[in-house]
Amino acid sequence: MLIIDGSQGEGGGQILRTSLALALVTGKAFRIERIRAGREKPGLLRQHLTAVLAASEVGGARIEGAKLGSSELTFVPRRSGAGRLAGGDYHFSIGTAGSTSLVLQTILPALALAENPSTVTLEGGTHNRNAPTFDFLARAYLPLVERMGVSVRAELARPGFYPAGGGSVSFHVESVRELKPLELMTRGAIIR
């Protein structure tokens, strides 16, 4: 089992989200310690816990330490059949203005490589100061994902802002057997 020091780099939530995403697509278990140790409020907050629970549901994973404030987590994904996840319909509510975009980015790689298409509905923050907004996701991030062969349809049902959240977004992910390489060889035009 991989042991990951969550205080590395910026010591924030990205190391957790990346660990979850990679565990889902590789089937490798991990334990992360000192989660978000570099933050004013260390440990799992609602958004991070929702990402853990979403990854667990998508991957049929066994988890230990998945509770608010936890600084340690064990994540053991379960693989089905030939090693690909099944896909399906999912609904996750953060319960705060935590970023729906960051939760999606955690599970999108696994859903993109699943056996079947998936639909994900997320409730929480859609336009947060310190996270990618829904508009960034729809206009910049998802077009790059599409260049890798994965079609993702995004719909903003209701925007959600700090401090209440309350936003609702849906994503329909058409899965593929294999991702195409993302080649960014030329700089695009600067648009103001």
JSON list of C-alpha atoms in Angstrom, two decimals:
[
{"chain": "A", "resi": 1, "resn": "MET", "atom": "CA", "xyz": [0.00, 0.00, 0.00]},
{"chain": "A", "resi": 2, "resn": "LEU", "atom": "CA", "xyz": [1.28, 3.46, -0.87]},
{"chain": "A", "resi": 3, "resn": "ILE", "atom": "CA", "xyz": [1.82, 5.83, 2.04]},
{"chain": "A", "resi": 4, "resn": "ILE", "atom": "CA", "xyz": [1.39, 9.50, 1.09]},
{"chain": "A", "resi": 5, "resn": "ASP", "atom": "CA", "xyz": [2.40, 12.54, 3.11]},
{"chain": "A", "resi": 6, "resn": "GLY", "atom": "CA", "xyz": [-0.45, 15.02, 2.68]},
{"chain": "A", "resi": 7, "resn": "SER", "atom": "CA", "xyz": [1.68, 17.90, 3.93]},
{"chain": "A", "resi": 8, "resn": "GLN", "atom": "CA", "xyz": [3.91, 17.82, 0.83]},
{"chain": "A", "resi": 9, "resn": "GLY", "atom": "CA", "xyz": [3.90, 20.67, -1.67]},
{"chain": "A", "resi": 10, "resn": "GLU", "atom": "CA", "xyz": [1.31, 23.26, -0.77]},
{"chain": "A", "resi": 11, "resn": "GLY", "atom": "CA", "xyz": [-0.09, 20.93, 1.91]},
{"chain": "A", "resi": 12, "resn": "GLY", "atom": "CA", "xyz": [-3.66, 21.42, 0.67]},
{"chain": "A", "resi": 13, "resn": "GLY", "atom": "CA", "xyz": [-6.43, 19.26, -0.74]},
{"chain": "A", "resi": 14, "resn": "GLN", "atom": "CA", "xyz": [-5.01, 18.69, -4.22]},
{"chain": "A", "resi": 15, "resn": "ILE", "atom": "CA", "xyz": [-2.70, 15.87, -3.11]},
{"chain": "A", "resi": 16, "resn": "LEU", "atom": "CA", "xyz": [-5.76, 14.09, -1.67]},
{"chain": "A", "resi": 17, "resn": "ARG", "atom": "CA", "xyz": [-7.89, 14.59, -4.81]},
{"chain": "A", "resi": 18, "resn": "THR", "atom": "CA", "xyz": [-5.07, 13.45, -7.10]},
{"chain": "A", "resi": 19, "resn": "SER", "atom": "CA", "xyz": [-4.41, 10.39, -4.91]},
{"chain": "A", "resi": 20, "resn": "LEU", "atom": "CA", "xyz": [-8.09, 9.44, -5.08]},
{"chain": "A", "resi": 21, "resn": "ALA", "atom": "CA", "xyz": [-8.25, 9.90, -8.86]},
{"chain": "A", "resi": 22, "resn": "LEU", "atom": "CA", "xyz": [-5.12, 7.83, -9.47]},
{"chain": "A", "resi": 23, "resn": "ALA", "atom": "CA", "xyz": [-6.25, 5.09, -7.07]},
{"chain": "A", "resi": 24, "resn": "LEU", "atom": "CA", "xyz": [-9.51, 4.78, -8.99]},
{"chain": "A", "resi": 25, "resn": "VAL", "atom": "CA", "xyz": [-7.87, 4.38, -12.40]},
{"chain": "A", "resi": 26, "resn": "THR", "atom": "CA", "xyz": [-4.98, 2.16, -11.26]},
{"chain": "A", "resi": 27, "resn": "GLY", "atom": "CA", "xyz": [-6.76, 0.10, -8.60]},
{"chain": "A", "resi": 28, "resn": "LYS", "atom": "CA", "xyz": [-3.89, 0.83, -6.16]},
{"chain": "A", "resi": 29, "resn": "ALA", "atom": "CA", "xyz": [-4.69, 1.33, -2.48]},
{"chain": "A", "resi": 30, "resn": "PHE", "atom": "CA", "xyz": [-3.16, 4.16, -0.48]},
{"chain": "A", "resi": 31, "resn": "ARG", "atom": "CA", "xyz": [-2.98, 5.68, 2.95]},
{"chain": "A", "resi": 32, "resn": "ILE", "atom": "CA", "xyz": [-2.60, 9.43, 3.26]},
{"chain": "A", "resi": 33, "resn": "GLU", "atom": "CA", "xyz": [-1.38, 11.02, 6.48]},
{"chain": "A", "resi": 34, "resn": "ARG", "atom": "CA", "xyz": [-1.24, 14.66, 7.59]},
{"chain": "A", "resi": 35, "resn": "ILE", "atom": "CA", "xyz": [-4.11, 15.64, 5.26]},
{"chain": "A", "resi": 36, "resn": "ARG", "atom": "CA", "xyz": [-4.11, 19.38, 4.51]},
{"chain": "A", "resi": 37, "resn": "ALA", "atom": "CA", "xyz": [-1.45, 19.91, 7.19]},
{"chain": "A", "resi": 38, "resn": "GLY", "atom": "CA", "xyz": [-0.39, 23.16, 5.51]},
{"chain": "A", "resi": 39, "resn": "ARG", "atom": "CA", "xyz": [-3.81, 24.77, 5.95]},
{"chain": "A", "resi": 40, "resn": "GLU", "atom": "CA", "xyz": [-5.27, 26.93, 8.69]},
{"chain": "A", "resi": 41, "resn": "LYS", "atom": "CA", "xyz": [-7.95, 24.26, 9.26]},
{"chain": "A", "resi": 42, "resn": "PRO", "atom": "CA", "xyz": [-6.13, 20.95, 8.62]},
{"chain": "A", "resi": 43, "resn": "GLY", "atom": "CA", "xyz": [-7.88, 17.66, 7.96]},
{"chain": "A", "resi": 44, "resn": "LEU", "atom": "CA", "xyz": [-10.91, 16.85, 5.86]},
{"chain": "A", "resi": 45, "resn": "LEU", "atom": "CA", "xyz": [-13.46, 19.62, 5.31]},
{"chain": "A", "resi": 46, "resn": "ARG", "atom": "CA", "xyz": [-16.88, 18.99, 3.72]},
{"chain": "A", "resi": 47, "resn": "GLN", "atom": "CA", "xyz": [-15.64, 19.33, 0.13]},
{"chain": "A", "resi": 48, "resn": "HIS", "atom": "CA", "xyz": [-12.74, 16.92, 0.72]},
{"chain": "A", "resi": 49, "resn": "LEU", "atom": "CA", "xyz": [-14.96, 14.43, 2.54]},
{"chain": "A", "resi": 50, "resn": "THR", "atom": "CA", "xyz": [-17.47, 14.57, -0.33]},
{"chain": "A", "resi": 51, "resn": "ALA", "atom": "CA", "xyz": [-14.65, 13.87, -2.81]},
{"chain": "A", "resi": 52, "resn": "VAL", "atom": "CA", "xyz": [-13.58, 10.86, -0.70]},
{"chain": "A", "resi": 53, "resn": "LEU", "atom": "CA", "xyz": [-17.15, 9.54, -0.46]},
{"chain": "A", "resi": 54, "resn": "ALA", "atom": "CA", "xyz": [-17.75, 10.12, -4.18]},
{"chain": "A", "resi": 55, "resn": "ALA", "atom": "CA", "xyz": [-14.54, 8.28, -5.09]},
{"chain": "A", "resi": 56, "resn": "SER", "atom": "CA", "xyz": [-15.51, 5.47, -2.73]},
{"chain": "A", "resi": 57, "resn": "GLU", "atom": "CA", "xyz": [-18.94, 5.10, -4.31]},
{"chain": "A", "resi": 58, "resn": "VAL", "atom": "CA", "xyz": [-17.64, 5.28, -7.88]},
{"chain": "A", "resi": 59, "resn": "GLY", "atom": "CA", "xyz": [-14.85, 2.79, -7.15]},
{"chain": "A", "resi": 60, "resn": "GLY", "atom": "CA", "xyz": [-16.62, 0.54, -4.66]},
{"chain": "A", "resi": 61, "resn": "ALA", "atom": "CA", "xyz": [-13.75, 1.32, -2.31]},
{"chain": "A", "resi": 62, "resn": "ARG", "atom": "CA", "xyz": [-13.24, 0.44, 1.31]},
{"chain": "A", "resi": 63, "resn": "ILE", "atom": "CA", "xyz": [-12.32, 3.55, 3.29]},
{"chain": "A", "resi": 64, "resn": "GLU", "atom": "CA", "xyz": [-11.13, 4.21, 6.83]},
{"chain": "A", "resi": 65, "resn": "GLY", "atom": "CA", "xyz": [-10.90, 7.65, 8.43]},
{"chain": "A", "resi": 66, "resn": "ALA", "atom": "CA", "xyz": [-13.55, 9.31, 6.26]},
{"chain": "A", "resi": 67, "resn": "LYS", "atom": "CA", "xyz": [-14.93, 11.86, 8.69]},
{"chain": "A", "resi": 68, "resn": "LEU", "atom": "CA", "xyz": [-14.81, 15.62, 9.09]},
{"chain": "A", "resi": 69, "resn": "GLY", "atom": "CA", "xyz": [-11.50, 16.82, 10.51]},
{"chain": "A", "resi": 70, "resn": "SER", "atom": "CA", "xyz": [-9.71, 13.52, 9.88]},
{"chain": "A", "resi": 71, "resn": "SER", "atom": "CA", "xyz": [-6.00, 13.89, 9.12]},
{"chain": "A", "resi": 72, "resn": "GLU", "atom": "CA", "xyz": [-5.54, 10.27, 7.99]},
{"chain": "A", "resi": 73, "resn": "LEU", "atom": "CA", "xyz": [-7.37, 8.21, 5.39]},
{"chain": "A", "resi": 74, "resn": "THR", "atom": "CA", "xyz": [-7.04, 4.72, 3.93]},
{"chain": "A", "resi": 75, "resn": "PHE", "atom": "CA", "xyz": [-8.56, 4.12, 0.48]},
{"chain": "A", "resi": 76, "resn": "VAL", "atom": "CA", "xyz": [-8.74, 0.63, -1.04]},
{"chain": "A", "resi": 77, "resn": "PRO", "atom": "CA", "xyz": [-10.52, 0.57, -4.43]},
{"chain": "A", "resi": 78, "resn": "ARG", "atom": "CA", "xyz": [-12.34, -2.55, -5.60]},
{"chain": "A", "resi": 79, "resn": "ARG", "atom": "CA", "xyz": [-12.07, -3.48, -9.26]},
{"chain": "A", "resi": 80, "resn": "SER", "atom": "CA", "xyz": [-14.87, -5.16, -11.21]},
{"chain": "A", "resi": 81, "resn": "GLY", "atom": "CA", "xyz": [-14.54, -7.71, -14.01]},
{"chain": "A", "resi": 82, "resn": "ALA", "atom": "CA", "xyz": [-11.72, -6.79, -16.36]},
{"chain": "A", "resi": 83, "resn": "GLY", "atom": "CA", "xyz": [-10.57, -3.98, -14.12]},
{"chain": "A", "resi": 84, "resn": "ARG", "atom": "CA", "xyz": [-12.82, -1.20, -15.40]},
{"chain": "A", "resi": 85, "resn": "LEU", "atom": "CA", "xyz": [-15.40, 0.51, -13.22]},
{"chain": "A", "resi": 86, "resn": "ALA", "atom": "CA", "xyz": [-19.05, 0.06, -14.13]},
{"chain": "A", "resi": 87, "resn": "GLY", "atom": "CA", "xyz": [-20.17, 3.69, -14.50]},
{"chain": "A", "resi": 88, "resn": "GLY", "atom": "CA", "xyz": [-23.66, 4.74, -13.46]},
{"chain": "A", "resi": 89, "resn": "ASP", "atom": "CA", "xyz": [-25.79, 7.56, -12.08]},
{"chain": "A", "resi": 90, "resn": "TYR", "atom": "CA", "xyz": [-24.43, 9.44, -9.08]},
{"chain": "A", "resi": 91, "resn": "HIS", "atom": "CA", "xyz": [-25.59, 12.28, -6.83]},
{"chain": "A", "resi": 92, "resn": "PHE", "atom": "CA", "xyz": [-23.34, 13.98, -4.29]},
{"chain": "A", "resi": 93, "resn": "SER", "atom": "CA", "xyz": [-24.16, 16.95, -2.07]},
{"chain": "A", "resi": 94, "resn": "ILE", "atom": "CA", "xyz": [-21.33, 18.84, -0.41]},
{"chain": "A", "resi": 95, "resn": "GLY", "atom": "CA", "xyz": [-23.70, 20.62, 1.97]},
{"chain": "A", "resi": 96, "resn": "THR", "atom": "CA", "xyz": [-21.65, 23.85, 1.88]},
{"chain": "A", "resi": 97, "resn": "ALA", "atom": "CA", "xyz": [-20.18, 26.16, -0.76]},
{"chain": "A", "resi": 98, "resn": "GLY", "atom": "CA", "xyz": [-17.36, 23.63, -1.28]},
{"chain": "A", "resi": 99, "resn": "SER", "atom": "CA", "xyz": [-16.33, 23.30, -4.91]},
{"chain": "A", "resi": 100, "resn": "THR", "atom": "CA", "xyz": [-18.39, 21.02, -7.14]},
{"chain": "A", "resi": 101, "resn": "SER", "atom": "CA", "xyz": [-15.68, 21.38, -9.82]},
{"chain": "A", "resi": 102, "resn": "LEU", "atom": "CA", "xyz": [-12.98, 19.91, -7.57]},
{"chain": "A", "resi": 103, "resn": "VAL", "atom": "CA", "xyz": [-15.19, 16.96, -6.64]},
{"chain": "A", "resi": 104, "resn": "LEU", "atom": "CA", "xyz": [-15.87, 16.30, -10.34]},
{"chain": "A", "resi": 105, "resn": "GLN", "atom": "CA", "xyz": [-12.17, 16.48, -11.18]},
{"chain": "A", "resi": 106, "resn": "THR", "atom": "CA", "xyz": [-11.55, 13.77, -8.57]},
{"chain": "A", "resi": 107, "resn": "ILE", "atom": "CA", "xyz": [-13.89, 11.21, -10.15]},
{"chain": "A", "resi": 108, "resn": "LEU", "atom": "CA", "xyz": [-13.87, 12.24, -13.83]},
{"chain": "A", "resi": 109, "resn": "PRO", "atom": "CA", "xyz": [-10.80, 10.17, -14.88]},
{"chain": "A", "resi": 110, "resn": "ALA", "atom": "CA", "xyz": [-12.40, 6.97, -13.52]},
{"chain": "A", "resi": 111, "resn": "LEU", "atom": "CA", "xyz": [-15.78, 7.75, -15.09]},
{"chain": "A", "resi": 112, "resn": "ALA", "atom": "CA", "xyz": [-14.10, 8.52, -18.42]},
{"chain": "A", "resi": 113, "resn": "LEU", "atom": "CA", "xyz": [-12.59, 5.01, -18.43]},
{"chain": "A", "resi": 114, "resn": "ALA", "atom": "CA", "xyz": [-15.66, 3.18, -17.06]},
{"chain": "A", "resi": 115, "resn": "GLU", "atom": "CA", "xyz": [-17.50, 0.37, -18.86]},
{"chain": "A", "resi": 116, "resn": "ASN", "atom": "CA", "xyz": [-20.61, 2.51, -19.37]},
{"chain": "A", "resi": 117, "resn": "PRO", "atom": "CA", "xyz": [-21.59, 6.19, -19.52]},
{"chain": "A", "resi": 118, "resn": "SER", "atom": "CA", "xyz": [-22.22, 8.02, -16.25]},
{"chain": "A", "resi": 119, "resn": "THR", "atom": "CA", "xyz": [-24.31, 10.92, -15.04]},
{"chain": "A", "resi": 120, "resn": "VAL", "atom": "CA", "xyz": [-23.15, 12.91, -12.01]},
{"chain": "A", "resi": 121, "resn": "THR", "atom": "CA", "xyz": [-25.17, 15.55, -10.18]},
{"chain": "A", "resi": 122, "resn": "LEU", "atom": "CA", "xyz": [-23.27, 17.66, -7.66]},
{"chain": "A", "resi": 123, "resn": "GLU", "atom": "CA", "xyz": [-24.65, 20.19, -5.19]},
{"chain": "A", "resi": 124, "resn": "GLY", "atom": "CA", "xyz": [-22.53, 22.86, -3.52]},
{"chain": "A", "resi": 125, "resn": "GLY", "atom": "CA", "xyz": [-20.45, 25.80, -4.70]},
{"chain": "A", "resi": 126, "resn": "THR", "atom": "CA", "xyz": [-20.19, 26.41, -8.44]},
{"chain": "A", "resi": 127, "resn": "HIS", "atom": "CA", "xyz": [-18.46, 29.80, -8.39]},
{"chain": "A", "resi": 128, "resn": "ASN", "atom": "CA", "xyz": [-15.85, 29.92, -5.62]},
{"chain": "A", "resi": 129, "resn": "ARG", "atom": "CA", "xyz": [-12.96, 32.32, -5.25]},
{"chain": "A", "resi": 130, "resn": "ASN", "atom": "CA", "xyz": [-10.29, 29.67, -4.65]},
{"chain": "A", "resi": 131, "resn": "ALA", "atom": "CA", "xyz": [-11.44, 26.93, -7.02]},
{"chain": "A", "resi": 132, "resn": "PRO", "atom": "CA", "xyz": [-12.24, 26.48, -10.72]},
{"chain": "A", "resi": 133, "resn": "THR", "atom": "CA", "xyz": [-15.70, 27.85, -11.47]},
{"chain": "A", "resi": 134, "resn": "PHE", "atom": "CA", "xyz": [-18.35, 25.99, -13.43]},
{"chain": "A", "resi": 135, "resn": "ASP", "atom": "CA", "xyz": [-17.71, 28.37, -16.35]},
{"chain": "A", "resi": 136, "resn": "PHE", "atom": "CA", "xyz": [-13.98, 27.54, -16.35]},
{"chain": "A", "resi": 137, "resn": "LEU", "atom": "CA", "xyz": [-14.80, 23.85, -16.26]},
{"chain": "A", "resi": 138, "resn": "ALA", "atom": "CA", "xyz": [-17.30, 24.09, -19.14]},
{"chain": "A", "resi": 139, "resn": "ARG", "atom": "CA", "xyz": [-15.29, 26.48, -21.35]},
{"chain": "A", "resi": 140, "resn": "ALA", "atom": "CA", "xyz": [-11.65, 25.55, -20.71]},
{"chain": "A", "resi": 141, "resn": "TYR", "atom": "CA", "xyz": [-11.19, 22.25, -18.85]},
{"chain": "A", "resi": 142, "resn": "LEU", "atom": "CA", "xyz": [-13.84, 20.05, -20.50]},
{"chain": "A", "resi": 143, "resn": "PRO", "atom": "CA", "xyz": [-12.85, 21.04, -24.07]},
{"chain": "A", "resi": 144, "resn": "LEU", "atom": "CA", "xyz": [-9.35, 19.74, -23.24]},
{"chain": "A", "resi": 145, "resn": "VAL", "atom": "CA", "xyz": [-10.86, 16.54, -21.84]},
{"chain": "A", "resi": 146, "resn": "GLU", "atom": "CA", "xyz": [-12.83, 16.20, -25.09]},
{"chain": "A", "resi": 147, "resn": "ARG", "atom": "CA", "xyz": [-9.59, 16.44, -27.08]},
{"chain": "A", "resi": 148, "resn": "MET", "atom": "CA", "xyz": [-8.55, 13.32, -25.16]},
{"chain": "A", "resi": 149, "resn": "GLY", "atom": "CA", "xyz": [-11.59, 11.51, -26.59]},
{"chain": "A", "resi": 150, "resn": "VAL", "atom": "CA", "xyz": [-14.03, 11.88, -23.69]},
{"chain": "A", "resi": 151, "resn": "SER", "atom": "CA", "xyz": [-17.33, 13.64, -24.31]},
{"chain": "A", "resi": 152, "resn": "VAL", "atom": "CA", "xyz": [-18.68, 15.40, -21.22]},
{"chain": "A", "resi": 153, "resn": "ARG", "atom": "CA", "xyz": [-21.91, 17.38, -21.31]},
{"chain": "A", "resi": 154, "resn": "ALA", "atom": "CA", "xyz": [-22.13, 19.95, -18.50]},
{"chain": "A", "resi": 155, "resn": "GLU", "atom": "CA", "xyz": [-25.29, 21.66, -17.27]},
{"chain": "A", "resi": 156, "resn": "LEU", "atom": "CA", "xyz": [-25.60, 24.37, -14.63]},
{"chain": "A", "resi": 157, "resn": "ALA", "atom": "CA", "xyz": [-29.05, 24.01, -13.07]},
{"chain": "A", "resi": 158, "resn": "ARG", "atom": "CA", "xyz": [-28.46, 26.54, -10.30]},
{"chain": "A", "resi": 159, "resn": "PRO", "atom": "CA", "xyz": [-25.37, 28.58, -9.37]},
{"chain": "A", "resi": 160, "resn": "GLY", "atom": "CA", "xyz": [-23.96, 28.33, -5.86]},
{"chain": "A", "resi": 161, "resn": "PHE", "atom": "CA", "xyz": [-21.83, 30.96, -4.14]},
{"chain": "A", "resi": 162, "resn": "TYR", "atom": "CA", "xyz": [-20.01, 31.37, -0.82]},
{"chain": "A", "resi": 163, "resn": "PRO", "atom": "CA", "xyz": [-21.08, 31.10, 1.97]},
{"chain": "A", "resi": 164, "resn": "ALA", "atom": "CA", "xyz": [-24.29, 29.13, 1.36]},
{"chain": "A", "resi": 165, "resn": "GLY", "atom": "CA", "xyz": [-23.48, 27.10, -1.75]},
{"chain": "A", "resi": 166, "resn": "GLY", "atom": "CA", "xyz": [-26.79, 25.67, -2.93]},
{"chain": "A", "resi": 167, "resn": "GLY", "atom": "CA", "xyz": [-25.66, 25.25, -6.53]},
{"chain": "A", "resi": 168, "resn": "SER", "atom": "CA", "xyz": [-26.51, 22.26, -8.68]},
{"chain": "A", "resi": 169, "resn": "VAL", "atom": "CA", "xyz": [-24.61, 20.97, -11.70]},
{"chain": "A", "resi": 170, "resn": "SER", "atom": "CA", "xyz": [-24.94, 17.84, -13.80]},
{"chain": "A", "resi": 171, "resn": "PHE", "atom": "CA", "xyz": [-22.41, 16.10, -16.01]},
{"chain": "A", "resi": 172, "resn": "HIS", "atom": "CA", "xyz": [-23.00, 13.30, -18.51]},
{"chain": "A", "resi": 173, "resn": "VAL", "atom": "CA", "xyz": [-19.76, 11.42, -19.20]},
{"chain": "A", "resi": 174, "resn": "GLU", "atom": "CA", "xyz": [-19.42, 9.18, -22.26]},
{"chain": "A", "resi": 175, "resn": "SER", "atom": "CA", "xyz": [-16.75, 6.65, -21.41]},
{"chain": "A", "resi": 176, "resn": "VAL", "atom": "CA", "xyz": [-13.91, 5.46, -23.66]},
{"chain": "A", "resi": 177, "resn": "ARG", "atom": "CA", "xyz": [-11.65, 2.42, -23.62]},
{"chain": "A", "resi": 178, "resn": "GLU", "atom": "CA", "xyz": [-8.49, 4.48, -23.87]},
{"chain": "A", "resi": 179, "resn": "LEU", "atom": "CA", "xyz": [-7.61, 8.16, -23.60]},
{"chain": "A", "resi": 180, "resn": "LYS", "atom": "CA", "xyz": [-5.96, 9.97, -26.50]},
{"chain": "A", "resi": 181, "resn": "PRO", "atom": "CA", "xyz": [-2.82, 11.94, -25.68]},
{"chain": "A", "resi": 182, "resn": "LEU", "atom": "CA", "xyz": [-3.36, 15.63, -25.04]},
{"chain": "A", "resi": 183, "resn": "GLU", "atom": "CA", "xyz": [-1.01, 17.55, -27.31]},
{"chain": "A", "resi": 184, "resn": "LEU", "atom": "CA", "xyz": [-0.74, 21.28, -26.71]},
{"chain": "A", "resi": 185, "resn": "MET", "atom": "CA", "xyz": [1.94, 22.26, -29.21]},
{"chain": "A", "resi": 186, "resn": "THR", "atom": "CA", "xyz": [0.93, 25.84, -30.01]},
{"chain": "A", "resi": 187, "resn": "ARG", "atom": "CA", "xyz": [-0.28, 28.68, -27.87]},
{"chain": "A", "resi": 188, "resn": "GLY", "atom": "CA", "xyz": [-3.83, 29.79, -28.55]},
{"chain": "A", "resi": 189, "resn": "ALA", "atom": "CA", "xyz": [-4.91, 33.34, -29.26]},
{"chain": "A", "resi": 190, "resn": "ILE", "atom": "CA", "xyz": [-5.16, 35.69, -26.31]},
{"chain": "A", "resi": 191, "resn": "ILE", "atom": "CA", "xyz": [-8.74, 36.90, -26.04]},
{"chain": "A", "resi": 192, "resn": "ARG", "atom": "CA", "xyz": [-9.76, 39.74, -23.79]}
]
